């Protein structure tokens, strides 16, 4: 898909992509909005290599814009519930890239219901999910932070 946001595509995540994703996870504004504590480099790489790329029940795609790694979208099982998460680098915010990437991902990830729980203050993420059919079902606390629980039936 292409417009002013560039040519947005999904592809499998490769080990070479992890340095980009690590840098995006450590962006101070992204950390503030997501209420997610970034992991040190070795912990990040270990998590991605074993729990994401090393788990065949996890479906993860790199988001690319004009061939450059812009972020990732991932679905995983937590008990009997399937969750969705995503992370885009700040240069790719506010350009419609997240919306196009999520639409492409939801065409490929067919498990339903699909759950998401962005930080309550991350209104952009909540709006993005709602735009794609996710419905608010409540809130949950992760540590000191309240998160909005959304479900795509």
Coordinates of N, CA, C and O in Angstrom, one line a residue, residues 72-130:
X72 N 7.2 -3.7 14.2 CA 6.8 -5.1 14.1 C 5.3 -5.2 14.7 O 4.9 -4.3 15.4
X73 N 4.7 -6.3 14.2 CA 3.4 -6.6 14.7 C 3.5 -8.1 15.1 O 4.0 -8.9 14.4
X74 N 2.9 -8.5 16.3 CA 3.0 -9.8 16.8 C 1.8 -10.3 17.4 O 1.0 -9.5 18.0
X75 N 1.5 -11.6 17.3 CA 0.4 -12.2 18.0 C 0.9 -13.4 18.7 O 1.8 -14.2 18.2
X76 N 0.5 -13.6 20.0 CA 1.0 -14.7 20.8 C -0.2 -15.2 21.7 O -1.1 -14.5 21.9
X77 N 0.0 -16.4 22.2 CA -0.9 -17.0 23.2 C -0.5 -16.7 24.6 O 0.7 -16.8 24.9
X78 N -1.4 -16.3 25.4 CA -1.3 -16.1 26.9 C -2.4 -17.0 27.5 O -3.5 -16.6 27.5
X79 N -2.0 -18.2 27.8 CA -3.1 -19.2 28.3 C -3.9 -19.5 27.1 O -3.4 -19.9 26.0
X80 N -5.2 -19.3 27.2 CA -6.2 -19.6 26.1 C -6.6 -18.4 25.3 O -7.5 -18.4 24.5
X81 N -5.9 -17.2 25.6 CA -6.2 -16.0 24.9 C -5.1 -15.6 23.9 O -3.9 -15.7 24.3
X82 N -5.5 -15.2 22.7 CA -4.5 -14.7 21.7 C -4.4 -13.2 21.8 O -5.4 -12.5 21.8
X83 N -3.2 -12.7 22.0 CA -2.9 -11.3 22.1 C -2.2 -10.7 20.9 O -1.5 -11.5 20.2
X84 N -2.4 -9.4 20.7 CA -1.8 -8.7 19.6 C -1.0 -7.6 20.2 O -1.4 -6.9 21.2
X85 N 0.2 -7.3 19.6 CA 1.0 -6.2 20.0 C 1.7 -5.6 18.8 O 1.9 -6.3 17.8
X86 N 2.2 -4.4 18.9 CA 2.9 -3.8 17.8 C 3.8 -2.7 18.4 O 3.5 -2.2 19.5
X87 N 4.8 -2.3 17.6 CA 5.7 -1.3 18.0 C 6.2 -0.7 16.7 O 6.8 -1.4 15.9
X88 N 6.1 0.6 16.6 CA 6.6 1.4 15.5 C 7.6 2.4 16.0 O 7.4 3.0 17.0
X89 N 8.7 2.5 15.2 CA 9.7 3.6 15.5 C 9.0 5.0 15.3 O 8.2 5.2 14.5
X90 N 9.5 5.9 16.1 CA 8.9 7.2 16.1 C 8.9 7.9 14.8 O 7.9 8.6 14.5
X91 N 9.9 7.7 13.9 CA 9.8 8.4 12.6 C 8.6 7.9 11.8 O 8.2 8.6 10.8
X92 N 7.9 6.8 12.2 CA 6.8 6.3 11.4 C 5.4 6.6 12.0 O 4.4 6.1 11.6
X93 N 5.4 7.3 13.1 CA 4.2 7.7 13.8 C 3.4 8.8 13.0 O 4.0 9.6 12.4
X94 N 2.1 8.7 13.1 CA 1.3 9.8 12.6 C 1.2 9.9 11.1 O 0.8 10.9 10.5
X95 N 1.5 8.8 10.4 CA 1.5 8.8 8.9 C 0.6 7.8 8.3 O 0.6 7.5 7.1
X96 N -0.2 7.1 9.2 CA -1.1 6.1 8.7 C -0.4 4.7 8.5 O -1.1 3.8 8.1
X97 N 0.8 4.6 8.9 CA 1.6 3.4 8.7 C 1.1 2.3 9.6 O 0.9 1.1 9.2
X98 N 0.8 2.7 10.9 CA 0.3 1.7 11.9 C -1.0 1.1 11.4 O -1.3 -0.1 11.5
X99 N -1.9 2.0 10.9 CA -3.2 1.5 10.4 C -3.1 0.5 9.2 O -3.7 -0.5 9.2
X100 N -2.2 0.9 8.3 CA -2.0 0.0 7.1 C -1.4 -1.3 7.5 O -1.8 -2.4 7.1
X101 N -0.4 -1.2 8.4 CA 0.3 -2.5 8.9 C -0.7 -3.4 9.6 O -0.7 -4.6 9.4
X102 N -1.5 -2.8 10.5 CA -2.4 -3.6 11.3 C -3.5 -4.2 10.4 O -3.8 -5.4 10.5
X103 N -3.9 -3.5 9.4 CA -4.9 -4.1 8.4 C -4.3 -5.3 7.7 O -4.9 -6.4 7.6
X104 N -3.0 -5.2 7.2 CA -2.3 -6.3 6.6 C -2.2 -7.4 7.5 O -2.4 -8.6 7.1
X105 N -1.8 -7.1 8.8 CA -1.6 -8.2 9.7 C -2.8 -9.0 10.0 O -2.8 -10.2 10.1
X106 N -3.9 -8.2 10.2 CA -5.2 -8.9 10.6 C -5.8 -9.8 9.4 O -6.5 -10.7 9.7
X107 N -5.3 -9.5 8.2 CA -5.7 -10.4 7.1 C -4.9 -11.7 7.2 O -5.4 -12.8 6.8
X108 N -3.8 -11.7 7.8 CA -2.9 -12.9 7.9 C -3.2 -13.7 9.2 O -3.1 -14.9 9.3
X109 N -3.4 -12.9 10.3 CA -3.6 -13.5 11.6 C -5.1 -13.7 11.8 O -5.9 -12.8 12.0
X110 N -5.6 -15.0 11.6 CA -7.0 -15.3 11.5 C -7.6 -15.7 12.9 O -8.8 -16.0 13.0
X111 N -6.8 -15.9 13.9 CA -7.3 -16.3 15.2 C -8.2 -15.2 15.8 O -7.8 -14.1 15.8
X112 N -9.4 -15.6 16.2 CA -10.3 -14.7 16.9 C -10.9 -15.5 18.0 O -11.1 -16.7 17.9
X113 N -11.2 -14.9 19.1 CA -11.0 -13.4 19.4 C -9.5 -13.1 19.6 O -8.7 -14.0 19.9
X114 N -9.2 -11.9 19.3 CA -7.8 -11.4 19.5 C -7.9 -10.2 20.5 O -8.7 -9.3 20.4
X115 N -7.0 -10.3 21.5 CA -7.0 -9.3 22.6 C -5.8 -8.4 22.5 O -4.8 -8.7 21.9
X116 N -6.0 -7.2 23.0 CA -4.9 -6.2 23.1 C -5.1 -5.4 24.4 O -6.3 -5.2 24.8
X117 N -4.1 -4.9 25.0 CA -4.2 -4.1 26.2 C -3.2 -3.0 26.3 O -2.3 -3.0 27.1
X118 N -3.4 -2.0 25.4 CA -2.4 -0.8 25.4 C -2.6 0.0 26.7 O -3.7 0.0 27.3
X119 N -1.6 0.8 27.0 CA -1.7 1.7 28.2 C -2.8 2.6 28.0 O -3.1 3.1 26.9
X120 N -3.5 2.9 29.1 CA -4.7 3.7 29.0 C -4.4 5.1 28.5 O -5.3 5.7 27.8
X121 N -3.3 5.7 28.7 CA -2.9 7.0 28.2 C -2.5 7.0 26.8 O -2.2 8.1 26.2
X122 N -2.3 5.8 26.2 CA -1.8 5.8 24.8 C -3.1 5.8 23.9 O -3.5 4.8 23.3
X123 N -3.7 7.0 23.8 CA -4.9 7.2 23.1 C -4.8 6.8 21.6 O -5.7 6.3 21.0
X124 N -3.6 7.1 21.0 CA -3.4 6.8 19.6 C -3.5 5.3 19.4 O -4.1 4.8 18.4
X125 N -2.9 4.5 20.2 CA -3.0 3.1 20.1 C -4.4 2.5 20.3 O -4.9 1.7 19.5
X126 N -5.1 3.1 21.3 CA -6.5 2.6 21.5 C -7.3 3.0 20.3 O -8.1 2.1 19.8
X127 N -7.2 4.2 19.8 CA -8.0 4.6 18.6 C -7.7 3.7 17.4 O -8.6 3.3 16.6
X128 N -6.4 3.4 17.2 CA -6.0 2.5 16.1 C -6.7 1.1 16.2 O -7.3 0.7 15.2
X129 N -6.7 0.5 17.4 CA -7.3 -0.8 17.5 C -8.8 -0.7 17.3 O -9.4 -1.5 16.7
X130 N -9.5 0.4 17.9 CA -10.9 0.5 17.7 C -11.3 0.7 16.2 O -12.3 0.2 15.7

